[in-house]
mmCIF file of C-alpha atoms and ligand atoms in Angstrom:
data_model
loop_
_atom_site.group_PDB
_atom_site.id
_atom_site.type_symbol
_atom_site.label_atom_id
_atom_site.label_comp_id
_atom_site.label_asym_id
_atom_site.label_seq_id
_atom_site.Cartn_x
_atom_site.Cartn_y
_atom_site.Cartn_z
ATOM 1 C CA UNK A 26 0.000 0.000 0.000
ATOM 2 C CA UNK A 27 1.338 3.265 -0.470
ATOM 3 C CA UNK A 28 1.918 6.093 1.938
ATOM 4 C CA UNK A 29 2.313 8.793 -0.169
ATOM 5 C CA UNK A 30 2.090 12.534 1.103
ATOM 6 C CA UNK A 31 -1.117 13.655 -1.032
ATOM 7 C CA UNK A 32 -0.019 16.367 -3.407
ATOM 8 C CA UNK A 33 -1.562 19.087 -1.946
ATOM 9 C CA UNK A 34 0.175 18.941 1.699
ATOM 10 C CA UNK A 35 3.570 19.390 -0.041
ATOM 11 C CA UNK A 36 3.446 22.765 -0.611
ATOM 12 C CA UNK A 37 2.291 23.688 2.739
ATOM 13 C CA UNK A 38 4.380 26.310 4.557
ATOM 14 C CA UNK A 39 3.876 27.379 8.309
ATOM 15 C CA UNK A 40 2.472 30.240 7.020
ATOM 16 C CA UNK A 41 -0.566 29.117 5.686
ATOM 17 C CA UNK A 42 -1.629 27.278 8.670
ATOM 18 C CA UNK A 43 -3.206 31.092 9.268
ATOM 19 C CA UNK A 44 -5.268 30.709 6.293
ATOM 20 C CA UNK A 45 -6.163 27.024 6.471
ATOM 21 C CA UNK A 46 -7.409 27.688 10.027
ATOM 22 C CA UNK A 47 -9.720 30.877 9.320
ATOM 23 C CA UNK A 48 -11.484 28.838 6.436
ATOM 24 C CA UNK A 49 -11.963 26.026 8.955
ATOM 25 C CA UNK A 50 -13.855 28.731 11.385
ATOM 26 C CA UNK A 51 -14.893 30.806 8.418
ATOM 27 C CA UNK A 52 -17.060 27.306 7.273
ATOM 28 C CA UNK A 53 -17.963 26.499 10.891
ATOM 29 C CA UNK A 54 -19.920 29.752 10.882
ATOM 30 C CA UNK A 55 -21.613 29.345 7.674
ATOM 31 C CA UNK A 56 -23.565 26.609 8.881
ATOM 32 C CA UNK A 57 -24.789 28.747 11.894
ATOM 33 C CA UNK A 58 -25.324 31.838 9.830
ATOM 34 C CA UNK A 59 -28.734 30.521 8.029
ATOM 35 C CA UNK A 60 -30.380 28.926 11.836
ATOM 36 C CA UNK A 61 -29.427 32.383 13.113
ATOM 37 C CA UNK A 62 -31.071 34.595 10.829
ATOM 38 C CA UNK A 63 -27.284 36.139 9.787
ATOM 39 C CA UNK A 64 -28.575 36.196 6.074
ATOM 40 C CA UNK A 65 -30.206 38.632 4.610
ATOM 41 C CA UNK A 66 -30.732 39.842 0.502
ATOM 42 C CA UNK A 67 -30.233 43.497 -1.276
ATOM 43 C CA UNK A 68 -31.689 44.425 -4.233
ATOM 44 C CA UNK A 69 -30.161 46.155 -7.070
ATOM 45 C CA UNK A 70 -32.422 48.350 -10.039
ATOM 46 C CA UNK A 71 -31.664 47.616 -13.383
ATOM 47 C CA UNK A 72 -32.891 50.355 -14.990
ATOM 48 C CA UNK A 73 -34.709 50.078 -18.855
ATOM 49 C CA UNK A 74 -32.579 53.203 -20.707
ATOM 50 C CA UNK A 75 -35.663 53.166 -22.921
ATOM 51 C CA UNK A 76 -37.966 54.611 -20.193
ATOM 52 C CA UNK A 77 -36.176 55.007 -17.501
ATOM 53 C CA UNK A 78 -38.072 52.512 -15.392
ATOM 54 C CA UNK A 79 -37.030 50.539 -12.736
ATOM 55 C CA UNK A 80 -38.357 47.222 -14.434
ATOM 56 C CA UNK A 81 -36.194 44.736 -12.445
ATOM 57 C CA UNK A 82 -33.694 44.257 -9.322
ATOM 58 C CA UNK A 83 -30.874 41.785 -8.394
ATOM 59 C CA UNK A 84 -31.503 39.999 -5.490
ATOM 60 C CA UNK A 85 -27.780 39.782 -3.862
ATOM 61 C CA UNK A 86 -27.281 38.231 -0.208
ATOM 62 C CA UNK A 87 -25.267 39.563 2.518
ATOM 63 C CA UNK A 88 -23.878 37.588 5.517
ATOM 64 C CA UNK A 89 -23.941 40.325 8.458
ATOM 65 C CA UNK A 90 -21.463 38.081 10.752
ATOM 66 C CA UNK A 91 -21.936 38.771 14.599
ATOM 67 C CA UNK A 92 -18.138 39.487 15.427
ATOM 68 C CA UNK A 93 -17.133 39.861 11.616
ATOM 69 C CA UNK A 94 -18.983 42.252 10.493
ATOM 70 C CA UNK A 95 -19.918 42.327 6.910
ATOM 71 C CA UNK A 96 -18.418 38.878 5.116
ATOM 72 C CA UNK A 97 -18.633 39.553 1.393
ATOM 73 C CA UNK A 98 -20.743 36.927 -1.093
ATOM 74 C CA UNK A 99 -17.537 36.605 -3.079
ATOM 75 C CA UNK A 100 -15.878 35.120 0.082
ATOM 76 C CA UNK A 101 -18.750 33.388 1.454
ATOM 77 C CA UNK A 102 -20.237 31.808 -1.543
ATOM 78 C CA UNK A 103 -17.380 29.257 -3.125
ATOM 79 C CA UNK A 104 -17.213 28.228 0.434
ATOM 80 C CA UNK A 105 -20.785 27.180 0.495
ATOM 81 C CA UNK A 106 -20.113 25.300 -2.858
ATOM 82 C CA UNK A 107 -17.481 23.822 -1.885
ATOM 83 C CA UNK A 108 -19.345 22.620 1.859
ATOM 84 C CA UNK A 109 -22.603 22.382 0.516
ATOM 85 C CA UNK A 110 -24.299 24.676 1.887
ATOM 86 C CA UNK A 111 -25.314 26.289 -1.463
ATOM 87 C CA UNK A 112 -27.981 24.106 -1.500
ATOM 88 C CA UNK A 113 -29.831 25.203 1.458
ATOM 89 C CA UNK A 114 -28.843 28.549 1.132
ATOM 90 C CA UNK A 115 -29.439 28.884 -2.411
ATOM 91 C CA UNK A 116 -32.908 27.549 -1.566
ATOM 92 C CA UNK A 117 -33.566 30.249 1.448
ATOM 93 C CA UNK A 118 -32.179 33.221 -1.606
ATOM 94 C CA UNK A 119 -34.994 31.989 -3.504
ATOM 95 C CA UNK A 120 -37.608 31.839 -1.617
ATOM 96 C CA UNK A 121 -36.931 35.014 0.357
ATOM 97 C CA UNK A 122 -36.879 36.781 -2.763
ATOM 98 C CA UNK A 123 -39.828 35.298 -4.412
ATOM 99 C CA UNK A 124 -41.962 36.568 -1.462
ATOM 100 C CA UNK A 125 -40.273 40.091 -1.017
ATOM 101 C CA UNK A 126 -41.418 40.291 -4.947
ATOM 102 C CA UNK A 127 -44.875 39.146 -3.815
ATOM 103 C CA UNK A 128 -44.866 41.717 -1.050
ATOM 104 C CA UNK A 129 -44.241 44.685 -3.182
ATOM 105 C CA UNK A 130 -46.933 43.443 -5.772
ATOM 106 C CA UNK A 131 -49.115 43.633 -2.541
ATOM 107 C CA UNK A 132 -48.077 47.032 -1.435
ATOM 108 C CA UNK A 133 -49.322 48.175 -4.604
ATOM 109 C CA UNK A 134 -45.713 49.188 -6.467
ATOM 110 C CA UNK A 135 -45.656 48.315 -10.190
ATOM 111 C CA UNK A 136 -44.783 44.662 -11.412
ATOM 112 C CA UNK A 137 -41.023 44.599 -10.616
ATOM 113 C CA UNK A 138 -39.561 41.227 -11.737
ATOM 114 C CA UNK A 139 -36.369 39.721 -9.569
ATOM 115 C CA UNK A 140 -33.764 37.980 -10.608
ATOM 116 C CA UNK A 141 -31.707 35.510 -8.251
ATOM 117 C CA UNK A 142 -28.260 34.421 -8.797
ATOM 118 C CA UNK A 143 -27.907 30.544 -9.525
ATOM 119 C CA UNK A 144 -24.532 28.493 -8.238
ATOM 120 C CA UNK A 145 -23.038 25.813 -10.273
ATOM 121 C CA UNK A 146 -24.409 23.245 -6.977
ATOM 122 C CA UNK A 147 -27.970 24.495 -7.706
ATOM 123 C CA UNK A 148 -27.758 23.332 -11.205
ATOM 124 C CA UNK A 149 -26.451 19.713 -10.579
ATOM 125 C CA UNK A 150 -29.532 19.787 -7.528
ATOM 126 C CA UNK A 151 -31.401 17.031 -8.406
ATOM 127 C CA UNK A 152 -34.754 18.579 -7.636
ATOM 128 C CA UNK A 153 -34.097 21.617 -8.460
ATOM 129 C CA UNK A 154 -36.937 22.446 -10.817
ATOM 130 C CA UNK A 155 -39.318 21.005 -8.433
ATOM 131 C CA UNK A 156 -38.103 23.484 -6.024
ATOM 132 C CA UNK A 157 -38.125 26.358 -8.260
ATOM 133 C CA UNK A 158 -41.975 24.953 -9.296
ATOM 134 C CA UNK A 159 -43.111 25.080 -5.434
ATOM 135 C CA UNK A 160 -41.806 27.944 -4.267
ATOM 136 C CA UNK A 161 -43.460 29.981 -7.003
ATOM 137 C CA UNK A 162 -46.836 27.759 -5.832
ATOM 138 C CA UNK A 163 -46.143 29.059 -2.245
ATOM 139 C CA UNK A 164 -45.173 32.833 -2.624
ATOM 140 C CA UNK A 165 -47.931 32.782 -5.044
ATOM 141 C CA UNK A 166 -45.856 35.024 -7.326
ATOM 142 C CA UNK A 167 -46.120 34.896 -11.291
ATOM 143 C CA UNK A 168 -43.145 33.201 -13.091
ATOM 144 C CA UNK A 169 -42.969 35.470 -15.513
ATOM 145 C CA UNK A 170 -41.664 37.679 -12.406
ATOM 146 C CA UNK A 171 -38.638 35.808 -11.317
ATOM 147 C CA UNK A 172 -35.648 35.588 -13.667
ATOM 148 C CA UNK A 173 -32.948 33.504 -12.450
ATOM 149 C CA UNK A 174 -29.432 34.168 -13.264
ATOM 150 C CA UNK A 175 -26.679 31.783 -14.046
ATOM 151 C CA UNK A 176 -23.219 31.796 -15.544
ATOM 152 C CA UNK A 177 -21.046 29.676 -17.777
ATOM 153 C CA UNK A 178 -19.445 26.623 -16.966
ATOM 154 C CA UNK A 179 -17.358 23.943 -18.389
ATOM 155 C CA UNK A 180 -18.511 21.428 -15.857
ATOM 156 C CA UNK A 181 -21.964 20.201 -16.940
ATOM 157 C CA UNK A 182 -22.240 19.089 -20.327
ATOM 158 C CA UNK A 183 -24.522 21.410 -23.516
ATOM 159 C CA UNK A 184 -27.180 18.357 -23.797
ATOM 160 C CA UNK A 185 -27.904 18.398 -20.108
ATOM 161 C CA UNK A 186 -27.889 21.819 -19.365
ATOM 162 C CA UNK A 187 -30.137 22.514 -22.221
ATOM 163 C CA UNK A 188 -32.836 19.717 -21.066
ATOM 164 C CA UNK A 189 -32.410 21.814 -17.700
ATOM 165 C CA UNK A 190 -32.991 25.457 -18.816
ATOM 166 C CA UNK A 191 -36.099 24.046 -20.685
ATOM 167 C CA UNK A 192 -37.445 22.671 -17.852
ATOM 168 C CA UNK A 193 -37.182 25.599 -15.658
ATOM 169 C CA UNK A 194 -38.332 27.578 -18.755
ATOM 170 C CA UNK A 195 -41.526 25.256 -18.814
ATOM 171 C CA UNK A 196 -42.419 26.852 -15.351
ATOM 172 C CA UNK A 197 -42.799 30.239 -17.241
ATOM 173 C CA UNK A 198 -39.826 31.998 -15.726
ATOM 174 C CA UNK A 199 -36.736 33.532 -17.313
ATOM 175 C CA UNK A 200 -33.480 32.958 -17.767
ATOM 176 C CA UNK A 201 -30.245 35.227 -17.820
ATOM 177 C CA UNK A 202 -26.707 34.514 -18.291
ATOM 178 C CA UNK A 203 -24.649 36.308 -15.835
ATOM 179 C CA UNK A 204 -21.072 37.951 -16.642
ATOM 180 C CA UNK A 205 -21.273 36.956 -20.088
ATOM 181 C CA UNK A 206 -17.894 36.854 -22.160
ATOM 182 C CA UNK A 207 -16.152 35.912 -18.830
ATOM 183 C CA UNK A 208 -16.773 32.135 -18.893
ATOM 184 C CA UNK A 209 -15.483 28.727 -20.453
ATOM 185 C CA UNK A 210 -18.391 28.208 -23.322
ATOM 186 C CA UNK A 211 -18.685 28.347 -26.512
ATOM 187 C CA UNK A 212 -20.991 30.984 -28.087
ATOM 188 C CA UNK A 213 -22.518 27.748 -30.158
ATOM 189 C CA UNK A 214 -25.163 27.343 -26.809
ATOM 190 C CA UNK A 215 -26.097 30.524 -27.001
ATOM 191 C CA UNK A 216 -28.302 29.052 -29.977
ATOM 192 C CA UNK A 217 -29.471 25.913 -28.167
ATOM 193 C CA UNK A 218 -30.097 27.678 -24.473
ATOM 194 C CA UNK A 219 -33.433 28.856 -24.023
ATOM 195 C CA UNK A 220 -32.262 32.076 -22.535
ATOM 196 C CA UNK A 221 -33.869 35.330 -22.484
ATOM 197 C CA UNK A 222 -31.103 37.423 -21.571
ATOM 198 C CA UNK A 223 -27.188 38.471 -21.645
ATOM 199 C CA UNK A 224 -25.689 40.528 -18.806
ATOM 200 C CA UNK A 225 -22.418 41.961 -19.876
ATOM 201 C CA UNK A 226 -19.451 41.862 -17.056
ATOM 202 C CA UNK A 227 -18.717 44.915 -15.480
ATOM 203 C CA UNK A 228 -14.723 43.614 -16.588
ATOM 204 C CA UNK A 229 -16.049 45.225 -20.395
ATOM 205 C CA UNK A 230 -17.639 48.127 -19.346
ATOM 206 C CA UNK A 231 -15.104 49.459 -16.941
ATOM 207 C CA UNK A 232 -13.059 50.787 -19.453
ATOM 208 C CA UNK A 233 -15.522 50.873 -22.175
ATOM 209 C CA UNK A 234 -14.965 54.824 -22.530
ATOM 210 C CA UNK A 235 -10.621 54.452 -22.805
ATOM 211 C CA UNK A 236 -10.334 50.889 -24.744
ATOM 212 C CA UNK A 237 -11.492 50.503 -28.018
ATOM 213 C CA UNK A 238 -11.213 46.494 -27.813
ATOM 214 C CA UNK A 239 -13.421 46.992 -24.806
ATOM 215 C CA UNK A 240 -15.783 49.005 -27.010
ATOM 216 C CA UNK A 241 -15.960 46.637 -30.037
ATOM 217 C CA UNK A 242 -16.412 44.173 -27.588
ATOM 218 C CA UNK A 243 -19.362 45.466 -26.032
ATOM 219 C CA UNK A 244 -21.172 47.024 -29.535
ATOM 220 C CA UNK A 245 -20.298 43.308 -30.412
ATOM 221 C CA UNK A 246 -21.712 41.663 -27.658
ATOM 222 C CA UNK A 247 -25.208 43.846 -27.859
ATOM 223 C CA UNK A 248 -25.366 43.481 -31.721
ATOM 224 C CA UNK A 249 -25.223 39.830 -31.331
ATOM 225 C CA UNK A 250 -27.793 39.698 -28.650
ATOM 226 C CA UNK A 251 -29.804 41.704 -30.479
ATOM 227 C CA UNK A 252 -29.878 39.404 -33.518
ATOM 228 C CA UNK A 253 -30.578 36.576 -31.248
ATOM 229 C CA UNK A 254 -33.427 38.654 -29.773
ATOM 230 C CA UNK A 255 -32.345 38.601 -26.377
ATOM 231 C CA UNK A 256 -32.501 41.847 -23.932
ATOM 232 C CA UNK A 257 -29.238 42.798 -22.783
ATOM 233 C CA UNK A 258 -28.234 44.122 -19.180
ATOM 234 C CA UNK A 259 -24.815 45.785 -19.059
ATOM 235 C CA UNK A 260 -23.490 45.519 -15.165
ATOM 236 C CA UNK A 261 -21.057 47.424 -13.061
ATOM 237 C CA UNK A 262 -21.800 51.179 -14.427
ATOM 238 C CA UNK A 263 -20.631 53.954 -12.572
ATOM 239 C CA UNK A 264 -19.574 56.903 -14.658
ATOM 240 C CA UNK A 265 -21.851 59.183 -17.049
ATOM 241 C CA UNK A 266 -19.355 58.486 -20.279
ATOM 242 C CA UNK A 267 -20.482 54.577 -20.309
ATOM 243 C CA UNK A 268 -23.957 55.107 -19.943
ATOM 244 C CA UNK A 269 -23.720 56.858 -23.037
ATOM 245 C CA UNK A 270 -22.128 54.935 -24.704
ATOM 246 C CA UNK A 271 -24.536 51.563 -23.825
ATOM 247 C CA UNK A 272 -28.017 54.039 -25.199
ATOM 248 C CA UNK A 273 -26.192 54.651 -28.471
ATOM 249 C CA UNK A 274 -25.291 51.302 -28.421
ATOM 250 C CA UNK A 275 -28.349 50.016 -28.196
ATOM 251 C CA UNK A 276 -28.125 48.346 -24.406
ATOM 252 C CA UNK A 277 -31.599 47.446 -22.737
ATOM 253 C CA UNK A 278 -30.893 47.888 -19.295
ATOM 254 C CA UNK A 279 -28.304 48.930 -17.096
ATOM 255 C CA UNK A 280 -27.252 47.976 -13.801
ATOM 256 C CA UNK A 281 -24.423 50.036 -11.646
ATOM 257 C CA UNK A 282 -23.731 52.220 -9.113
ATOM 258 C CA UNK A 283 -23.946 55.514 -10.776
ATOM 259 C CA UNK A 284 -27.987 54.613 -10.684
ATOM 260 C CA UNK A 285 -28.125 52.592 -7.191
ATOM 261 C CA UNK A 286 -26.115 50.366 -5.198
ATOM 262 C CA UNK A 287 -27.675 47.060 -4.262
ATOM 263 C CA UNK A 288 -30.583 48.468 -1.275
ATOM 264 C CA UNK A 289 -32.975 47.275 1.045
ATOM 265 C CA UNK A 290 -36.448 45.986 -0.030
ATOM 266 C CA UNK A 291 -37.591 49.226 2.415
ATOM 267 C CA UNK A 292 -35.473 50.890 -0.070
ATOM 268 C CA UNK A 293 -36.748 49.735 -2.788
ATOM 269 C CA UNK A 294 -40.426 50.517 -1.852
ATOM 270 C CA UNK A 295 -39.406 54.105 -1.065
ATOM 271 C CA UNK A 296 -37.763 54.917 -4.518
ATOM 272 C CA UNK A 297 -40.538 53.799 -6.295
ATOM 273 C CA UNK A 298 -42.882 55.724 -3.532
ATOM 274 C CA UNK A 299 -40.381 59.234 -4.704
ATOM 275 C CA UNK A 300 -41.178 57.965 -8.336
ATOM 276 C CA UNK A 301 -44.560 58.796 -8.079
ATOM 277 C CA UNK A 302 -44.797 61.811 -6.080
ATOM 278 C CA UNK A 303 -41.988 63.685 -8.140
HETATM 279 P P1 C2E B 423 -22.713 39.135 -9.659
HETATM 280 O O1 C2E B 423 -23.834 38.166 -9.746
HETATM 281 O O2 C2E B 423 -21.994 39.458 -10.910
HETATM 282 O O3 C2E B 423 -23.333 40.429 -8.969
HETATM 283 C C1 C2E B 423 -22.979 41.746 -9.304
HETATM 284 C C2 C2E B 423 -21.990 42.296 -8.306
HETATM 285 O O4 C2E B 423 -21.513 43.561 -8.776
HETATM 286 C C3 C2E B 423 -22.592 42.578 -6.928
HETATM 287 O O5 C2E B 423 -21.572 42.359 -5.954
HETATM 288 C C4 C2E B 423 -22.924 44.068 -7.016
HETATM 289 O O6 C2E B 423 -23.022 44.695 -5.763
HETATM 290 C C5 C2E B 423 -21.725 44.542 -7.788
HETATM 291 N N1 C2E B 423 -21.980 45.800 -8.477
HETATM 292 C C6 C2E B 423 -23.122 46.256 -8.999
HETATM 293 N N2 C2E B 423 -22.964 47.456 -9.588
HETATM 294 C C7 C2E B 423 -21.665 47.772 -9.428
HETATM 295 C C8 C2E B 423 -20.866 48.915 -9.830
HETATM 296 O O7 C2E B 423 -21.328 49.862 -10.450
HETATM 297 N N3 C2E B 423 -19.552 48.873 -9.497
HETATM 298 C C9 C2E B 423 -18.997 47.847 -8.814
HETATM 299 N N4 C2E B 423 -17.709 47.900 -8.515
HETATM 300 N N5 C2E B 423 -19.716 46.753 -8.427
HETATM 301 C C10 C2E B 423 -21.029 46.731 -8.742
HETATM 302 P P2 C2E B 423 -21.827 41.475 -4.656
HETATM 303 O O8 C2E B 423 -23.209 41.703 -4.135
HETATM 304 O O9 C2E B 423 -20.672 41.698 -3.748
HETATM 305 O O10 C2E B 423 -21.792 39.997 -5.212
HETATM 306 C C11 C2E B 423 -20.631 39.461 -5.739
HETATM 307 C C12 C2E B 423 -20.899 38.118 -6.371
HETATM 308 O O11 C2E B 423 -21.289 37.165 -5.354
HETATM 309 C C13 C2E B 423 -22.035 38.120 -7.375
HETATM 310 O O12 C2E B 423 -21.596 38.599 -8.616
HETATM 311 C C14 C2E B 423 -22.384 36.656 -7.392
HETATM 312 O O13 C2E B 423 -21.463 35.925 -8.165
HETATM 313 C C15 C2E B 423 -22.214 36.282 -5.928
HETATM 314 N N6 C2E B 423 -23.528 36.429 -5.263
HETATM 315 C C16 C2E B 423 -24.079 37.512 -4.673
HETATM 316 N N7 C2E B 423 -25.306 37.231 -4.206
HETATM 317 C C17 C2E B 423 -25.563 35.951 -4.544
HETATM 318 C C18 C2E B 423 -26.686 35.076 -4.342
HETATM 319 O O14 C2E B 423 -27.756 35.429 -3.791
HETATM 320 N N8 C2E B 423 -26.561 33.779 -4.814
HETATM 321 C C19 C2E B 423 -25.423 33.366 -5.441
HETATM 322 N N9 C2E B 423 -25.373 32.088 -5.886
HETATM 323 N N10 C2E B 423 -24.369 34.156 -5.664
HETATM 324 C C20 C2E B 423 -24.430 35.449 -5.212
HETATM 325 CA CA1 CA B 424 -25.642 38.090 -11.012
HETATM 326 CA CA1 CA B 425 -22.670 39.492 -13.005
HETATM 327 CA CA1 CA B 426 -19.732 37.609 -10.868
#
């Protein structure tokens, strides 16, 4: 039998025992953090640059850690993955936000749809369009008001994922791919996905005013979407020069800072609430 030292364990330096140690806790406290009510989700407008409606919002969770304070999702959610979690969790994001959509419906604001962020675990979940299925049933909210978000990925094959998205499509909600031009994939599924919708990464649209490749990139990526007829969100804006840009381009919606930051659903009700008065 061999004894060999598993690959991993030979780099290790005294050092990283630091590291290694606050994941260990860092995991420990994830599984807490959803019995004790540490979770919690924002919502960010995307705004139509047509008529300047709010016409959707991202739902984005926070982890407000007792002793550590804010934990951000881009820490705390490849740990989940990686523990599990995601599955739970990813089922308490959806639900929470299904019913917060449901709420505002009630409190009389106009139809805002919300769209969830789906991890790689939720898509291998076995029941996962069940799920989806029953928690519309329960927050009684219409499918065509939830869109859920998901990104590329190398790891599950075109036939399957295809036979998924149709399913979930079957249920009468939409579908989005998130930070699109950042993944693995082939364009060749954007023809076979039933998808509704490309969100451009915020990596092209940073510098979409100073780098021409970022520009043809974009003007690409909205031209093609546009052929395909599928509405296009560009993310991450925060300065005047690239919302310009995205109208002339042609853009749909636009999600970023320089219009809100991800809010509270209180928040949310309020701006629509100043909307109408103003
Ligand atoms: P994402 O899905 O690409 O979400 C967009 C991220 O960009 C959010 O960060 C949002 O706050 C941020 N953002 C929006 N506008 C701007 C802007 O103008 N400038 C800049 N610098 N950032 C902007 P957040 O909330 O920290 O989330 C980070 C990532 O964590 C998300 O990226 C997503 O991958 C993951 N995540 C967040 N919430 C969820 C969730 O509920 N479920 C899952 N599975 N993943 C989530
Ligand atoms: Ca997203
Ligand atoms: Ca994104
Ligand atoms: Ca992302």
């Amino acid at each position: 039998e061999s004894r060999q030292i598993p690959q991993r364990f030979l780099f290790y330096k005294p050092y990283m025992s630091k590291g290694i140690a606050e994941r260990i806790l860092l995991e420990q406290d994830l599984h807490n953090a959803l019995a004790n009510n540490e979770f919690y989700l924002d919502y960010q407008p995307q705004v139509n640059l047509k008529s300047g409606a709010i016409e959707s919002v991202e739902a984005l969770v926070r982890w407000q850690h007792p002793n550590r304070g804010f934990v951000s999702p881009e820490i705390f959610i490849p740990i989940a993955e990686e523990c599990g979690l995601i599955i739970p969790l990813g089922k308490w994001i959806l639900e929470t936000a299904c019913q917060q959509a449901k709420q505002w419906e009630e409190q009389g604001l106009p139809p805002i749809k919300v769209a969830v962020n789906l991890s790689l675990g939720q898509l291998f979940q076995q029941d996962l369009v069940e799920m989806v299925g029953e928690i519309l049933q329960r927050s009684k909210l219409d499918a065509h008001y939830l869109q859920l978000e998901i990104t590329e990925s190398m790891t599950m094959n075109i036939d399957q994922m295809t036979q998924l998205l149709h399913e979930l499509k079957a249920l009468g909600i939409q579908i989005a791919v998130d930070d699109f031009g950042t993944g693995y994939s082939s364009l060749s599924y954007l023809k076979d996905f039933p998808i509704d919708c490309l969100k451009i990464d915020r990596t092209f649209v940073r510098n979409v005013q100073h780098n021409p490749n970022d520009e043809a990139l974009v003007s690409m990526i909205i031209s093609m979407a546009k052929h395909l007829r599928l509405k296009v969100v560009a993310e991450g804006i925060e300065e005047v020069e690239q919302l310009s840009f995205l109208m002339e381009g042609g853009c749909d919606y636009i999600q970023g800072y320089l219009f809100s930051r991800p809010i509270s659903p209180q928040q949310i009700s309020e701006t629509f609430h100043d909307l109408h008065h103003h």
